[in-house]
Amino acid sequence: QVQLVESGGGLVQAGGSLRLSCAASGSIFRINVMGWYRQAPGSQRELVARITSGRSTNYANSVKGRFTISRDNAKNTVYLQMNSLKPEDTAVYYCNVVAVPSSSLESYNYWGQGTQVTVSS
């Protein structure tokens, strides 16, 4: 019902920048929350940043001041601008959307396929 397509991952040197994008498509009635999670090898998936429909944001302490999340409601797209990247930011980054599909009155969690971000020292 709702599909997420991510882009923008890659390899970057420490101190560099990357911008991730995630576009939601399908039969969507409303998107509530959009966010990014990440999972490094041997670690649990963790929240990186999230943004509500009212554009309230939350960030993991480890990325505050370096990462910025934003959304374009007209395009059903969420972005993650990542600056001053560190090797410890290396992980697979997953887009997450809490949305109400057109065929339902309830909201559901949807996940993207993940995009690799690798930061070299």
PDB file of C-alpha atoms in Angstrom:
ATOM      1  CA  GLN A   1       0.000   0.000   0.000  1.00  0.00           C
ATOM      2  CA  VAL A   2       2.826   2.371   0.867  1.00  0.00           C
ATOM      3  CA  GLN A   3       6.240   2.045  -0.702  1.00  0.00           C
ATOM      4  CA  LEU A   4       9.402   3.837   0.366  1.00  0.00           C
ATOM      5  CA  VAL A   5      12.358   4.463  -1.918  1.00  0.00           C
ATOM      6  CA  GLU A   6      15.594   5.710  -0.402  1.00  0.00           C
ATOM      7  CA  SER A   7      18.571   7.297  -2.089  1.00  0.00           C
ATOM      8  CA  GLY A   8      21.727   9.209  -1.280  1.00  0.00           C
ATOM      9  CA  GLY A   9      23.910   6.781   0.626  1.00  0.00           C
ATOM     10  CA  GLY A  10      27.527   6.143  -0.216  1.00  0.00           C
ATOM     11  CA  LEU A  11      31.148   6.389   0.844  1.00  0.00           C
ATOM     12  CA  VAL A  12      32.507   9.640   2.256  1.00  0.00           C
ATOM     13  CA  GLN A  13      35.556  10.715   4.201  1.00  0.00           C
ATOM     14  CA  ALA A  14      35.299  11.843   7.793  1.00  0.00           C
ATOM     15  CA  GLY A  15      34.172  15.444   7.953  1.00  0.00           C
ATOM     16  CA  GLY A  16      32.230  15.152   4.730  1.00  0.00           C
ATOM     17  CA  SER A  17      28.517  15.395   4.023  1.00  0.00           C
ATOM     18  CA  LEU A  18      25.760  13.282   2.542  1.00  0.00           C
ATOM     19  CA  ARG A  19      22.070  13.864   1.970  1.00  0.00           C
ATOM     20  CA  LEU A  20      19.596  11.010   2.188  1.00  0.00           C
ATOM     21  CA  SER A  21      16.163  11.131   0.599  1.00  0.00           C
ATOM     22  CA  CYS A  22      13.145   8.904   1.054  1.00  0.00           C
ATOM     23  CA  ALA A  23      10.046   9.202  -1.105  1.00  0.00           C
ATOM     24  CA  ALA A  24       6.777   7.580  -0.092  1.00  0.00           C
ATOM     25  CA  SER A  25       4.300   6.499  -2.734  1.00  0.00           C
ATOM     26  CA  GLY A  26       1.135   4.480  -3.012  1.00  0.00           C
ATOM     27  CA  SER A  27      -2.372   4.910  -1.673  1.00  0.00           C
ATOM     28  CA  ILE A  28      -1.658   7.286   1.173  1.00  0.00           C
ATOM     29  CA  PHE A  29      -4.312   9.135   3.107  1.00  0.00           C
ATOM     30  CA  ARG A  30      -1.978  10.833   5.553  1.00  0.00           C
ATOM     31  CA  ILE A  31       1.639  10.656   6.667  1.00  0.00           C
ATOM     32  CA  ASN A  32       2.111  11.376  10.337  1.00  0.00           C
ATOM     33  CA  VAL A  33       5.741  10.844  11.234  1.00  0.00           C
ATOM     34  CA  MET A  34       8.753  10.439   8.975  1.00  0.00           C
ATOM     35  CA  GLY A  35      12.135   9.444  10.257  1.00  0.00           C
ATOM     36  CA  TRP A  36      15.479   7.790   9.846  1.00  0.00           C
ATOM     37  CA  TYR A  37      16.949   4.906  11.785  1.00  0.00           C
ATOM     38  CA  ARG A  38      20.322   3.262  11.423  1.00  0.00           C
ATOM     39  CA  GLN A  39      21.865  -0.076  12.207  1.00  0.00           C
ATOM     40  CA  ALA A  40      25.565  -0.766  12.426  1.00  0.00           C
ATOM     41  CA  PRO A  41      26.944  -4.327  12.296  1.00  0.00           C
ATOM     42  CA  GLY A  42      26.406  -6.066  15.604  1.00  0.00           C
ATOM     43  CA  SER A  43      24.210  -3.274  16.931  1.00  0.00           C
ATOM     44  CA  GLN A  44      20.516  -2.709  17.326  1.00  0.00           C
ATOM     45  CA  ARG A  45      18.602  -0.404  15.050  1.00  0.00           C
ATOM     46  CA  GLU A  46      18.470   3.056  16.584  1.00  0.00           C
ATOM     47  CA  LEU A  47      16.573   6.260  15.931  1.00  0.00           C
ATOM     48  CA  VAL A  48      18.592   8.941  14.203  1.00  0.00           C
ATOM     49  CA  ALA A  49      15.955  11.632  13.672  1.00  0.00           C
ATOM     50  CA  ARG A  50      12.230  11.989  13.201  1.00  0.00           C
ATOM     51  CA  ILE A  51       9.875  14.742  12.121  1.00  0.00           C
ATOM     52  CA  THR A  52       6.146  15.023  12.653  1.00  0.00           C
ATOM     53  CA  SER A  53       3.528  16.394  10.308  1.00  0.00           C
ATOM     54  CA  GLY A  54       3.764  19.631  12.277  1.00  0.00           C
ATOM     55  CA  ARG A  55       7.526  19.628  11.704  1.00  0.00           C
ATOM     56  CA  SER A  56       8.498  18.943  15.303  1.00  0.00           C
ATOM     57  CA  THR A  57      11.830  17.140  15.314  1.00  0.00           C
ATOM     58  CA  ASN A  58      13.765  14.750  17.541  1.00  0.00           C
ATOM     59  CA  TYR A  59      17.396  13.766  17.164  1.00  0.00           C
ATOM     60  CA  ALA A  60      19.673  11.202  18.697  1.00  0.00           C
ATOM     61  CA  ASN A  61      22.176  12.921  20.971  1.00  0.00           C
ATOM     62  CA  SER A  62      25.017  11.580  18.860  1.00  0.00           C
ATOM     63  CA  VAL A  63      23.884  13.515  15.763  1.00  0.00           C
ATOM     64  CA  LYS A  64      22.562  16.742  17.247  1.00  0.00           C
ATOM     65  CA  GLY A  65      24.150  19.754  15.623  1.00  0.00           C
ATOM     66  CA  ARG A  66      25.423  17.689  12.687  1.00  0.00           C
ATOM     67  CA  PHE A  67      22.313  16.176  11.086  1.00  0.00           C
ATOM     68  CA  THR A  68      19.164  17.955   9.963  1.00  0.00           C
ATOM     69  CA  ILE A  69      15.888  16.260   9.092  1.00  0.00           C
ATOM     70  CA  SER A  70      13.287  17.917   6.889  1.00  0.00           C
ATOM     71  CA  ARG A  71      10.239  16.935   4.879  1.00  0.00           C
ATOM     72  CA  ASP A  72       8.370  18.042   1.801  1.00  0.00           C
ATOM     73  CA  ASN A  73       4.737  17.160   2.359  1.00  0.00           C
ATOM     74  CA  ALA A  74       3.788  17.902  -1.241  1.00  0.00           C
ATOM     75  CA  LYS A  75       6.265  15.263  -2.394  1.00  0.00           C
ATOM     76  CA  ASN A  76       5.798  12.863   0.552  1.00  0.00           C
ATOM     77  CA  THR A  77       9.557  12.977   0.933  1.00  0.00           C
ATOM     78  CA  VAL A  78      11.835  13.147   3.935  1.00  0.00           C
ATOM     79  CA  TYR A  79      15.448  14.236   3.848  1.00  0.00           C
ATOM     80  CA  LEU A  80      18.400  13.784   6.160  1.00  0.00           C
ATOM     81  CA  GLN A  81      21.271  16.212   5.690  1.00  0.00           C
ATOM     82  CA  MET A  82      24.344  14.745   7.345  1.00  0.00           C
ATOM     83  CA  ASN A  83      27.321  17.026   7.951  1.00  0.00           C
ATOM     84  CA  SER A  84      30.611  16.543   9.781  1.00  0.00           C
ATOM     85  CA  LEU A  85      30.294  12.804   9.347  1.00  0.00           C
ATOM     86  CA  LYS A  86      32.293  10.522  11.611  1.00  0.00           C
ATOM     87  CA  PRO A  87      33.379   6.906  11.155  1.00  0.00           C
ATOM     88  CA  GLU A  88      30.932   5.944  13.912  1.00  0.00           C
ATOM     89  CA  ASP A  89      28.099   7.148  11.665  1.00  0.00           C
ATOM     90  CA  THR A  90      28.781   4.169   9.406  1.00  0.00           C
ATOM     91  CA  ALA A  91      25.628   2.066   9.212  1.00  0.00           C
ATOM     92  CA  VAL A  92      22.701   1.074   7.061  1.00  0.00           C
ATOM     93  CA  TYR A  93      20.176   3.901   7.238  1.00  0.00           C
ATOM     94  CA  TYR A  94      16.491   3.046   7.069  1.00  0.00           C
ATOM     95  CA  CYS A  95      13.639   5.370   6.280  1.00  0.00           C
ATOM     96  CA  ASN A  96      10.579   4.959   8.474  1.00  0.00           C
ATOM     97  CA  VAL A  97       7.131   6.368   7.878  1.00  0.00           C
ATOM     98  CA  VAL A  98       4.043   6.198  10.065  1.00  0.00           C
ATOM     99  CA  ALA A  99       1.173   6.620   7.655  1.00  0.00           C
ATOM    100  CA  VAL A 100      -2.511   5.991   7.207  1.00  0.00           C
ATOM    101  CA  PRO A 101      -3.184   4.203   3.921  1.00  0.00           C
ATOM    102  CA  SER A 102      -6.240   5.191   1.931  1.00  0.00           C
ATOM    103  CA  SER A 103      -7.921   1.874   2.629  1.00  0.00           C
ATOM    104  CA  SER A 104      -7.663   2.132   6.398  1.00  0.00           C
ATOM    105  CA  LEU A 105      -8.463   4.297   9.385  1.00  0.00           C
ATOM    106  CA  GLU A 106      -5.380   3.121  11.233  1.00  0.00           C
ATOM    107  CA  SER A 107      -1.745   4.123  10.942  1.00  0.00           C
ATOM    108  CA  TYR A 108       1.006   1.664  10.155  1.00  0.00           C
ATOM    109  CA  ASN A 109       4.784   1.587  10.258  1.00  0.00           C
ATOM    110  CA  TYR A 110       6.534   1.325   6.920  1.00  0.00           C
ATOM    111  CA  TRP A 111      10.241   0.762   6.297  1.00  0.00           C
ATOM    112  CA  GLY A 112      12.534   1.425   3.395  1.00  0.00           C
ATOM    113  CA  GLN A 113      15.006  -1.120   2.103  1.00  0.00           C
ATOM    114  CA  GLY A 114      17.978   0.646   3.669  1.00  0.00           C
ATOM    115  CA  THR A 115      20.891   2.549   2.231  1.00  0.00           C
ATOM    116  CA  GLN A 116      24.522   2.074   3.226  1.00  0.00           C
ATOM    117  CA  VAL A 117      26.479   5.015   4.591  1.00  0.00           C
ATOM    118  CA  THR A 118      30.191   4.430   5.062  1.00  0.00           C
ATOM    119  CA  VAL A 119      32.472   7.054   6.579  1.00  0.00           C
ATOM    120  CA  SER A 120      36.194   6.452   6.234  1.00  0.00           C
ATOM    121  CA  SER A 121      38.731   7.849   8.679  1.00  0.00           C
TER     122      SER A 121
END
